Coordinates of C-alpha atoms and ligand atoms in Angstrom, one line a residue:
M69 CA 5.3 -10.8 27.1
A70 CA 3.7 -9.2 24.1
K71 CA 0.6 -7.2 24.4
Y72 CA -2.2 -7.1 22.2
I73 CA -4.7 -4.5 21.0
F74 CA -7.3 -5.6 18.3
V75 CA -9.3 -3.1 16.2
T76 CA -12.6 -3.9 15.2
G77 CA -15.0 -1.6 13.1
G78 CA -18.6 -0.6 13.3
V79 CA -21.6 0.9 11.7
T80 CA -19.9 1.3 8.0
S81 CA -16.6 0.2 6.2
S82 CA -14.1 2.6 4.9
L83 CA -13.8 4.5 8.5
G84 CA -10.1 4.3 8.2
K85 CA -9.1 1.1 10.7
G86 CA -6.1 1.0 8.8
I87 CA -4.9 4.9 9.1
I88 CA -6.4 4.5 13.2
S89 CA -4.2 1.1 13.6
A90 CA -1.1 2.6 12.0
S91 CA -1.2 5.8 13.9
L92 CA -1.9 4.2 17.0
A93 CA 1.2 1.8 16.2
K94 CA 3.6 4.9 15.5
L95 CA 2.4 6.4 18.4
L96 CA 3.6 3.6 20.4
Q97 CA 6.7 2.9 18.3
A98 CA 7.5 6.7 19.3
R99 CA 7.4 5.8 22.7
G100 CA 9.7 3.2 22.2
F101 CA 7.9 0.0 21.8
N102 CA 8.4 -2.4 19.0
A103 CA 5.1 -2.2 17.4
T104 CA 3.6 -4.2 14.5
I105 CA 0.5 -4.4 12.7
Q106 CA -1.7 -7.2 11.3
K107 CA -4.8 -7.8 9.3
F108 CA -7.6 -10.2 8.8
D109 CA -9.4 -9.7 5.9
P110 CA -12.6 -12.0 5.9
Y111 CA -12.8 -13.1 2.5
I112 CA -12.3 -16.4 0.7
N113 CA -9.6 -15.7 -1.8
V114 CA -6.1 -16.9 -0.1
D115 CA -5.0 -13.5 -0.6
P116 CA -5.9 -10.3 -2.6
G117 CA -3.2 -11.0 -5.6
T118 CA -5.8 -12.4 -7.8
L119 CA -8.5 -9.4 -7.1
N120 CA -8.8 -6.7 -9.7
P121 CA -8.4 -3.3 -8.3
Y122 CA -12.1 -2.7 -9.1
E123 CA -12.6 -4.9 -6.2
H124 CA -9.9 -4.3 -3.6
G125 CA -7.4 -1.3 -5.0
E126 CA -4.2 -1.6 -5.2
C127 CA -2.6 -5.4 -4.3
Y128 CA 0.4 -4.4 -1.9
V129 CA 3.9 -6.7 -2.2
T130 CA 6.0 -7.1 1.0
D131 CA 9.7 -8.2 0.9
D132 CA 9.0 -11.9 1.4
G133 CA 6.5 -11.9 -1.5
A134 CA 3.3 -11.7 -0.1
E135 CA 0.3 -10.3 -2.1
T136 CA -1.5 -8.4 0.7
D137 CA -4.0 -5.8 1.2
L138 CA -3.2 -2.3 0.7
D139 CA -3.6 -1.2 4.5
L140 CA -0.1 -3.0 4.9
G141 CA 1.4 -0.4 2.7
H142 CA 0.0 2.2 5.3
Y143 CA 1.7 0.5 8.0
E144 CA 5.1 0.2 6.5
R145 CA 4.9 3.9 5.4
F146 CA 4.1 5.1 9.0
L147 CA 5.9 2.6 11.0
N148 CA 9.5 2.7 8.5
K149 CA 9.7 -1.3 9.2
P150 CA 8.8 -4.0 6.4
T151 CA 5.8 -6.1 6.8
S152 CA 5.7 -9.8 5.7
Q153 CA 3.2 -12.8 5.1
A154 CA 2.7 -13.2 8.6
N155 CA 1.0 -9.5 8.5
N156 CA -2.0 -10.0 6.6
I157 CA -4.3 -13.1 6.9
T158 CA -7.5 -14.0 4.7
T159 CA -10.2 -16.4 5.7
G160 CA -9.0 -18.3 2.4
K161 CA -5.9 -18.7 4.1
I162 CA -7.2 -20.0 7.4
Y163 CA -9.2 -22.6 5.9
Q164 CA -6.6 -23.6 3.5
T165 CA -4.4 -24.3 6.2
V166 CA -7.2 -26.1 8.5
I167 CA -8.0 -28.4 5.1
N168 CA -4.2 -29.0 4.4
K169 CA -3.8 -30.5 7.8
E170 CA -7.1 -32.3 7.9
R171 CA -6.2 -34.2 4.5
A172 CA -2.5 -34.8 6.2
G173 CA -4.4 -36.9 9.0
D174 CA -3.7 -34.2 11.5
Y175 CA -7.1 -34.5 13.2
L176 CA -7.7 -38.0 12.1
G177 CA -10.6 -39.3 14.0
K178 CA -12.2 -36.0 14.5
T179 CA -15.0 -33.8 13.0
V180 CA -13.5 -30.5 11.7
Q181 CA -15.3 -27.6 13.1
V182 CA -15.3 -23.5 12.9
I183 CA -15.2 -23.6 16.7
P184 CA -12.3 -24.9 17.6
H185 CA -10.3 -25.5 14.7
I186 CA -11.1 -22.5 12.7
T187 CA -10.8 -20.4 15.9
D188 CA -7.4 -22.1 16.7
E189 CA -5.8 -21.5 13.7
I190 CA -6.8 -17.6 13.5
K191 CA -5.7 -17.5 17.3
R192 CA -2.1 -19.4 16.2
R193 CA -1.9 -16.7 13.5
I194 CA -2.6 -13.8 16.2
S195 CA 0.1 -15.2 18.0
L196 CA 2.9 -15.6 15.5
L197 CA 4.2 -12.0 15.4
G198 CA 4.4 -12.2 19.3
E199 CA 7.1 -15.1 18.6
L200 CA 8.6 -12.4 16.3
G201 CA 9.9 -10.5 19.0
F202 CA 7.2 -7.5 18.6
D203 CA 5.7 -6.5 22.3
M204 CA 3.0 -4.5 20.9
I205 CA 0.7 -6.2 18.2
I206 CA -2.2 -4.4 16.9
T207 CA -4.7 -6.5 14.9
E208 CA -7.3 -5.1 12.4
L209 CA -10.1 -7.2 12.0
G210 CA -11.4 -6.4 8.5
G211 CA -14.9 -5.9 7.6
T212 CA -17.6 -4.6 9.9
V213 CA -19.4 -5.9 13.1
G214 CA -22.1 -7.8 12.3
D215 CA -21.2 -9.1 9.0
I216 CA -21.6 -13.2 8.8
E217 CA -17.9 -13.6 7.5
S218 CA -16.5 -11.8 11.0
L219 CA -17.8 -13.8 13.3
P220 CA -15.2 -16.4 13.6
Y221 CA -13.0 -13.7 14.0
L222 CA -14.8 -12.5 16.9
E223 CA -15.3 -15.4 18.3
A224 CA -11.2 -15.8 18.2
L225 CA -10.8 -12.5 20.1
R226 CA -13.3 -13.4 22.7
Q227 CA -11.1 -17.0 23.4
F228 CA -7.8 -15.2 23.0
R229 CA -8.5 -12.6 25.6
M230 CA -9.3 -15.0 27.9
D231 CA -6.1 -17.7 26.8
I232 CA -3.7 -15.0 27.9
G233 CA -5.3 -13.1 30.2
P234 CA -7.5 -10.0 29.6
E235 CA -4.9 -7.6 31.1
N236 CA -2.8 -8.1 28.1
V237 CA -5.4 -7.2 25.5
V238 CA -7.1 -4.0 24.6
T239 CA -10.5 -3.8 22.1
I240 CA -10.7 -0.4 20.4
H241 CA -13.9 -0.2 18.1
L242 CA -14.0 2.2 15.5
T243 CA -17.1 3.7 14.6
L244 CA -19.2 6.4 12.7
L245 CA -21.0 9.1 14.4
P246 CA -23.4 10.3 11.4
Y247 CA -24.3 14.1 11.4
L248 CA -27.8 14.8 10.7
S249 CA -28.3 18.2 9.0
A250 CA -31.7 18.3 9.6
A251 CA -31.7 17.4 13.5
K252 CA -28.4 19.6 13.5
E253 CA -26.7 16.6 15.7
L254 CA -24.4 14.0 15.9
K255 CA -26.0 10.6 16.3
T256 CA -25.0 8.0 18.6
K257 CA -27.6 5.6 18.4
P258 CA -25.6 3.5 15.4
T259 CA -22.7 3.2 17.4
Q260 CA -25.2 2.0 20.5
H261 CA -26.3 -0.8 18.4
S262 CA -22.7 -1.9 16.9
V263 CA -21.4 -1.9 20.4
K264 CA -24.5 -4.1 21.0
E265 CA -23.3 -6.3 18.5
L266 CA -20.3 -6.8 20.1
L267 CA -21.3 -7.6 23.5
E268 CA -23.6 -10.3 21.8
A269 CA -20.0 -11.6 20.6
G270 CA -19.0 -11.5 24.4
I271 CA -16.6 -8.5 23.6
Q272 CA -16.8 -5.5 25.5
P273 CA -14.7 -3.1 23.7
D274 CA -12.3 -1.1 25.9
I275 CA -12.2 2.3 23.9
L276 CA -14.1 3.8 21.2
V277 CA -12.8 5.9 18.3
C278 CA -15.5 7.9 16.7
R279 CA -15.0 9.0 13.2
T280 CA -16.9 12.3 13.0
E281 CA -17.2 15.3 10.7
R282 CA -17.9 17.6 13.7
P283 CA -16.2 17.5 17.4
V284 CA -17.6 15.1 19.9
T285 CA -19.0 17.2 22.9
E286 CA -18.1 15.9 26.1
E287 CA -22.2 15.6 26.6
I288 CA -22.1 13.1 23.6
K289 CA -18.8 11.3 25.1
A290 CA -20.6 10.8 28.3
K291 CA -23.6 9.5 26.6
L292 CA -21.9 7.3 24.5
A293 CA -19.9 5.9 27.6
L294 CA -23.2 5.5 29.5
F295 CA -24.6 3.2 27.0
C296 CA -21.4 1.4 25.7
N297 CA -20.1 0.8 29.4
L298 CA -16.9 2.9 29.4
K299 CA -15.2 5.7 31.2
P300 CA -16.0 8.9 29.3
E301 CA -11.8 9.1 28.9
N302 CA -11.9 6.0 26.8
V303 CA -14.3 7.8 23.8
I304 CA -12.3 9.4 21.6
E305 CA -12.6 11.5 18.7
A306 CA -11.3 11.0 15.1
L307 CA -12.1 14.0 13.5
D308 CA -11.8 14.1 9.4
A309 CA -8.1 15.2 9.0
D310 CA -6.6 16.8 5.8
T311 CA -4.0 14.3 5.3
I312 CA -3.9 10.6 6.8
Y313 CA -0.5 11.9 8.0
D314 CA -2.2 13.8 10.7
V315 CA -4.3 11.3 12.2
P316 CA -1.4 10.3 14.7
L317 CA -0.9 13.9 15.9
L318 CA -4.9 14.1 16.1
M319 CA -4.5 10.6 18.0
L320 CA -1.9 11.9 20.2
K321 CA -3.7 15.0 21.1
E322 CA -6.7 12.7 22.1
R323 CA -4.4 10.4 24.1
L324 CA -5.5 7.1 22.2
D325 CA -2.1 5.5 23.1
I326 CA -2.1 6.9 27.0
R327 CA -5.6 5.3 26.9
V328 CA -4.1 2.1 25.5
L329 CA -1.3 2.1 28.0
E330 CA -3.3 2.3 30.9
K331 CA -5.5 -0.1 30.0
L332 CA -2.3 -2.6 29.6
G333 CA -1.1 -1.2 33.2
I334 CA 2.0 0.6 31.7
H335 CA 3.1 3.5 32.3
S336 CA 5.1 5.3 29.8
K337 CA 7.6 8.4 31.0
I338 CA 8.8 8.9 27.9
E339 CA 7.3 11.6 25.5
P340 CA 6.6 10.1 22.0
D341 CA 9.2 11.3 19.6
L342 CA 7.5 12.4 16.7
K343 CA 10.6 15.0 15.4
N344 CA 11.2 13.5 12.1
W345 CA 7.2 13.0 11.6
K346 CA 6.6 16.5 12.1
K347 CA 9.0 17.9 10.1
F348 CA 7.7 15.9 7.0
L349 CA 4.0 17.4 8.1
G350 CA 6.1 20.8 8.1
H351 CA 7.2 20.4 4.4
L352 CA 4.2 18.7 3.1
K353 CA 2.0 21.9 4.3
N354 CA 4.4 24.5 3.7
P355 CA 5.5 24.0 -0.3
S356 CA 7.6 26.5 -1.9
E357 CA 7.1 24.7 -5.3
S358 CA 4.2 23.0 -7.5
V359 CA 4.4 20.4 -10.3
K360 CA 1.9 18.9 -12.1
I361 CA 2.4 15.1 -12.9
G362 CA 0.2 12.9 -15.4
L363 CA -0.3 9.7 -13.7
I364 CA -1.2 7.5 -17.4
G365 CA -3.0 4.5 -15.8
K366 CA -5.9 2.2 -16.7
Y367 CA -7.7 2.9 -13.4
N368 CA -7.9 6.2 -12.9
E369 CA -11.5 6.8 -11.2
L370 CA -10.3 4.8 -8.4
P371 CA -7.1 6.3 -6.3
D372 CA -7.0 3.3 -4.4
A373 CA -5.6 1.2 -7.6
Y374 CA -2.5 3.1 -7.3
K375 CA -2.5 3.9 -3.6
S376 CA 1.4 3.7 -3.3
I377 CA 2.5 5.5 -6.2
H378 CA 0.1 8.3 -4.8
E379 CA 1.8 8.5 -1.3
A380 CA 5.2 8.2 -2.8
F381 CA 4.4 11.6 -4.7
V382 CA 3.4 12.8 -1.2
H383 CA 6.6 11.9 0.5
G384 CA 8.9 12.8 -2.5
G385 CA 6.9 15.9 -3.2
A386 CA 7.7 16.9 0.7
A387 CA 11.4 15.9 0.6
N388 CA 11.7 18.4 -2.3
E389 CA 9.3 21.3 -0.3
C390 CA 7.0 20.9 -3.5
K391 CA 3.3 20.2 -3.8
V392 CA 2.7 17.2 -6.7
E393 CA -0.5 17.5 -8.0
V394 CA -1.2 14.2 -9.9
V395 CA -3.2 14.5 -13.1
P396 CA -5.1 11.2 -13.7
I397 CA -4.9 10.6 -17.7
H398 CA -6.9 7.7 -18.8
A399 CA -4.3 5.6 -21.3
E400 CA -7.6 4.9 -23.5
D401 CA -8.2 8.6 -24.0
I402 CA -4.9 8.9 -25.5
E403 CA -5.0 6.0 -27.7
E404 CA -5.9 7.2 -31.2
E405 CA -6.5 10.5 -32.8
T406 CA -6.4 12.6 -29.8
D407 CA -4.0 15.3 -29.8
I408 CA -1.7 14.3 -27.3
R409 CA 0.2 17.7 -26.9
K410 CA -3.0 19.6 -25.9
L411 CA -3.6 16.6 -23.1
L412 CA 0.2 16.7 -22.1
K413 CA 1.5 20.1 -22.9
E414 CA 0.4 21.4 -19.1
L415 CA 2.5 18.5 -17.5
D416 CA 6.1 19.1 -15.9
G417 CA 6.5 15.0 -16.2
I418 CA 4.5 11.8 -16.7
L419 CA 4.4 8.4 -14.7
V420 CA 3.3 5.5 -16.6
A421 CA 1.8 3.1 -14.2
P422 CA 2.3 -0.9 -13.8
G423 CA -0.7 -3.0 -15.0
F424 CA -1.4 -6.2 -16.8
G425 CA -3.3 -7.1 -20.2
E426 CA -3.7 -5.0 -23.4
R427 CA -6.1 -2.4 -22.7
G428 CA -4.4 1.0 -22.7
I429 CA -1.2 0.0 -24.2
N430 CA -1.0 2.2 -27.1
G431 CA -2.2 5.1 -25.0
K432 CA 1.0 4.6 -22.9
I433 CA 3.3 4.1 -25.7
R434 CA 2.1 7.3 -27.3
A435 CA 2.3 9.1 -24.1
I436 CA 5.9 7.6 -23.9
E437 CA 6.8 8.8 -27.1
F438 CA 5.9 12.6 -26.1
A439 CA 8.0 12.5 -23.3
R440 CA 11.1 10.8 -24.9
T441 CA 10.8 13.4 -27.6
K442 CA 10.1 16.7 -25.8
N443 CA 12.5 15.9 -23.1
L444 CA 9.4 15.9 -20.4
P445 CA 10.8 13.8 -17.1
F446 CA 9.4 10.3 -17.8
F447 CA 9.2 7.8 -14.9
G448 CA 7.8 4.3 -15.9
I449 CA 7.1 1.2 -13.4
C450 CA 7.0 -2.6 -14.5
L451 CA 4.8 -2.4 -17.0
G452 CA 5.2 1.6 -17.7
M453 CA 9.3 0.6 -18.1
Q454 CA 8.1 -2.3 -20.6
C455 CA 5.8 -0.2 -22.8
A456 CA 9.2 2.6 -22.6
V457 CA 11.1 -0.6 -24.1
V458 CA 8.4 -1.3 -27.1
E459 CA 8.0 2.6 -28.0
F460 CA 11.9 2.9 -28.3
C461 CA 12.1 0.0 -30.3
R462 CA 9.3 0.7 -32.8
N463 CA 9.9 4.4 -33.0
V464 CA 13.6 4.7 -32.8
L465 CA 14.7 1.4 -33.9
K466 CA 12.0 0.7 -36.4
I467 CA 11.4 -2.6 -35.4
K468 CA 7.6 -2.1 -36.0
D469 CA 5.8 -5.1 -34.6
A470 CA 8.1 -4.8 -31.4
S471 CA 5.9 -5.8 -28.5
S472 CA 5.6 -7.8 -25.5
T473 CA 4.3 -11.0 -25.8
E474 CA 1.5 -10.3 -23.0
V475 CA 0.2 -7.8 -25.8
N476 CA 0.9 -10.1 -29.0
P477 CA 2.1 -13.5 -28.0
T478 CA 3.0 -14.2 -31.7
T479 CA 5.5 -11.4 -32.6
K480 CA 8.7 -12.1 -34.6
N481 CA 10.5 -9.3 -32.2
P482 CA 9.2 -9.9 -28.4
V483 CA 11.4 -7.1 -26.9
I484 CA 9.4 -7.9 -23.6
D485 CA 9.0 -11.5 -23.0
L486 CA 7.8 -14.2 -20.4
M487 CA 10.7 -14.8 -17.9
E488 CA 12.1 -18.2 -18.3
D489 CA 10.8 -19.4 -15.0
Q490 CA 7.3 -18.6 -15.5
R491 CA 6.8 -20.6 -19.0
K492 CA 5.4 -23.5 -16.8
V493 CA 3.3 -22.1 -14.5
K494 CA 0.2 -22.6 -15.2
S495 CA -2.1 -21.5 -11.8
K496 CA -2.8 -18.1 -11.1
G497 CA -2.7 -17.2 -7.5
G498 CA 1.2 -16.2 -5.9
T499 CA 3.0 -17.4 -9.0
M500 CA 4.5 -14.4 -10.1
R501 CA 7.9 -13.0 -9.7
L502 CA 7.3 -11.7 -6.2
G503 CA 9.0 -9.8 -3.3
A504 CA 12.4 -8.2 -3.0
Y505 CA 15.5 -9.1 -5.5
P506 CA 18.8 -7.4 -5.5
C507 CA 20.1 -5.3 -8.3
V508 CA 23.1 -3.5 -9.1
V509 CA 23.1 -0.2 -10.1
K510 CA 25.7 1.0 -12.8
E511 CA 28.2 4.0 -12.0
K512 CA 27.2 7.7 -13.5
S513 CA 23.3 6.7 -14.2
L514 CA 20.2 8.6 -13.3
A515 CA 19.5 5.8 -11.1
R516 CA 22.8 6.0 -9.2
K517 CA 22.6 9.7 -8.7
C518 CA 19.6 8.7 -7.0
Y519 CA 20.0 5.9 -4.8
K520 CA 23.8 7.3 -3.9
T521 CA 24.6 3.2 -3.9
E522 CA 25.6 0.5 -5.5
F523 CA 23.5 -2.1 -4.6
I524 CA 19.9 -1.7 -3.6
S525 CA 16.8 -4.0 -3.2
E526 CA 13.3 -3.5 -4.6
R527 CA 10.0 -5.2 -4.7
H528 CA 8.6 -7.0 -7.9
R529 CA 5.3 -8.2 -9.2
H530 CA 5.3 -9.6 -12.7
R531 CA 5.6 -12.3 -15.4
Y532 CA 7.5 -10.4 -18.0
E533 CA 10.8 -9.0 -18.5
F534 CA 13.1 -7.3 -20.9
N535 CA 14.5 -9.6 -23.4
N536 CA 18.4 -9.6 -23.3
K537 CA 18.7 -10.6 -26.7
Y538 CA 17.9 -7.1 -28.0
L539 CA 20.1 -5.1 -25.2
D540 CA 23.1 -4.5 -27.5
L541 CA 21.0 -3.2 -30.0
L542 CA 19.3 -0.8 -27.5
Q543 CA 22.7 0.0 -25.9
K544 CA 24.0 1.4 -29.3
N545 CA 21.4 3.5 -29.8
G546 CA 20.8 5.6 -26.5
M547 CA 18.6 3.2 -24.5
I548 CA 20.9 1.9 -21.6
A549 CA 20.4 -0.8 -18.9
T550 CA 21.5 1.0 -15.6
G551 CA 20.2 -1.7 -13.1
I552 CA 20.9 -5.6 -13.5
N553 CA 19.9 -8.4 -11.3
P554 CA 23.1 -10.0 -10.7
D555 CA 22.0 -13.6 -9.8
Q556 CA 20.0 -14.0 -13.1
D557 CA 21.6 -11.1 -15.1
L558 CA 18.0 -9.6 -15.5
T559 CA 17.5 -6.0 -16.6
E560 CA 15.9 -4.2 -13.8
I561 CA 16.2 -0.4 -14.9
I562 CA 16.8 1.4 -18.3
E563 CA 17.9 4.9 -18.8
L564 CA 17.9 7.2 -22.3
K565 CA 21.3 8.3 -22.8
D566 CA 20.4 12.0 -24.2
H567 CA 17.4 12.8 -22.3
P568 CA 17.1 14.8 -19.1
W569 CA 15.3 12.4 -17.0
F570 CA 13.7 9.3 -18.8
V571 CA 14.0 6.0 -16.1
G572 CA 11.8 3.1 -16.6
V573 CA 12.1 0.1 -13.5
Q574 CA 10.6 -3.2 -13.7
F575 CA 10.4 -3.2 -9.9
H576 CA 8.0 -1.4 -7.9
P577 CA 9.7 1.5 -6.0
E578 CA 6.7 2.7 -4.9
L579 CA 6.2 -0.2 -2.3
K580 CA 9.2 0.8 -0.5
S581 CA 8.5 5.0 -0.1
R582 CA 7.9 6.1 3.4
V583 CA 7.0 9.1 5.4
E584 CA 10.4 9.1 7.1
L585 CA 12.5 7.6 4.1
P586 CA 11.1 9.0 0.6
H587 CA 12.1 6.8 -1.8
P588 CA 15.0 8.3 -4.0
L589 CA 13.6 7.7 -7.4
F590 CA 10.7 9.6 -6.5
V591 CA 12.2 12.3 -5.0
G592 CA 14.6 12.7 -8.2
F593 CA 11.9 12.2 -10.4
I594 CA 10.1 15.1 -8.7
K595 CA 13.2 17.4 -8.7
A596 CA 13.8 16.7 -12.2
C597 CA 10.1 18.0 -12.9
I598 CA 10.8 21.0 -10.8
Q599 CA 13.6 21.8 -13.0
Y600 CA 11.6 21.3 -16.1
K601 CA 8.8 23.6 -15.0
T602 CA 11.4 26.2 -14.1
S603 CA 13.4 25.8 -17.8
R604 CA 9.8 26.1 -19.8
N605 CA 9.1 28.9 -17.9
Ligands
LIG16 N1 2.3 -7.4 -16.9 C1 3.4 -7.1 -17.0 C2 4.0 -8.3 -16.2 O1 3.6 -9.0 -15.5 C3 4.1 -5.9 -15.8 C4 3.2 -6.3 -14.2 C5 3.1 -5.3 -13.5 O2 3.1 -3.6 -14.2 N2 3.0 -5.2 -12.3 O3 5.2 -8.3 -16.6

């Protein structure tokens, strides 16, 4: 029977519930369990697809086309396993299901209420992953204990524990121990209060994970144990780490996995196999090379907006034993007048980011022109690829009004155009081309050299696409299509014939880069940046 581990958060948000959950899952996986992670978000949006990056950071897309919270990216990067629609649930989704059922007459005659109908639907979603064959299901409850909107989740957790038997459930509460410099002390009171709040909801945490800047002494552990009804060994220290990838090893040292298994009555004799993980960390921490890569985007003050790209650079960098310094560049800062050479000349490569709308487009196009004409390695993702096509048409083919219809709906030369099946789409949520699609990679291309295989599958999130009417003209002049969707004949990868490394992709490779499987295009791009730097020097 599947075991369920719940992770709640207390005191403040942003304590890293996602990373703790992913680290625990990694340790359980390394002990041979089939672990997965699920996140419940308490907001009313049906999914985060309609939220802008200022609100919610990056929107992560799964193979089956779910637009999800960026924590799912951590789950995949840590576990090296895909997630799905079932791994991210929001309050909006829960209510939508219940209300649809009500309209269909499923509750005919009954008053539909938070308890039991909403809590039943939450419990159904929790059980779903168990039915898919996982034996350890970690459920992260978004938000902070004490929030009004979290209450139905806590109530569902309380019921669920009774339904399947408390011996099959572990509750972990992640909390903050603030350090007061005036008192020179870590303070436990906020944690005591937050545990009290949990108790009010009928939940006694089994394990406390304490996020802290300073080591937690045995004395503090004993104090927390006393006030929060726990054994002192179940108070776990989570010290700030250099990188998120250190956290599994820190949790191993703190025996978080052992404490969880003990609570479940499981004696694991296997030593966790973290060979590959440690090898990755070794490379990450001892680079022999370094490169500077410009990330040209719209949300550069918000690293979370490009979370998966940053992490893919970490994985691809480690694979090259190279430290990648990502230099954020605001596309709007390089729009007109600016001396772009001054800004970009220190760089060993540029990545033009995905995005929506008109803002910053000209800056992106100028940066691409610079990379194309100066042989600087270029990697364009989604909108970045579309801008590369527009730049080439305008500056090489001299089609001055070449544009994407997203930016200029009335252009006579729509080199990037709305996809046919998007023309009738009116509503916004979940209606883009989403999820994994196959792609055939042409021989003798840069992409093929990276992937080392002909058939790939990559994830998408867009409405516009390369307009194949221009394909012949482009190919004759040096921009070639090297990746094609075989079912719809869509151009998914473009390259420049006479350039050391110029690749644009319509899909999002960053979503599939993992610690133990760095994305081949990121690995190849970073390698090209190292070569560029060497030849320049
Ligand atoms: N806005 C573009 C489109 O919808 C690109 C999307 C993206 O970069 N994810 O096609």
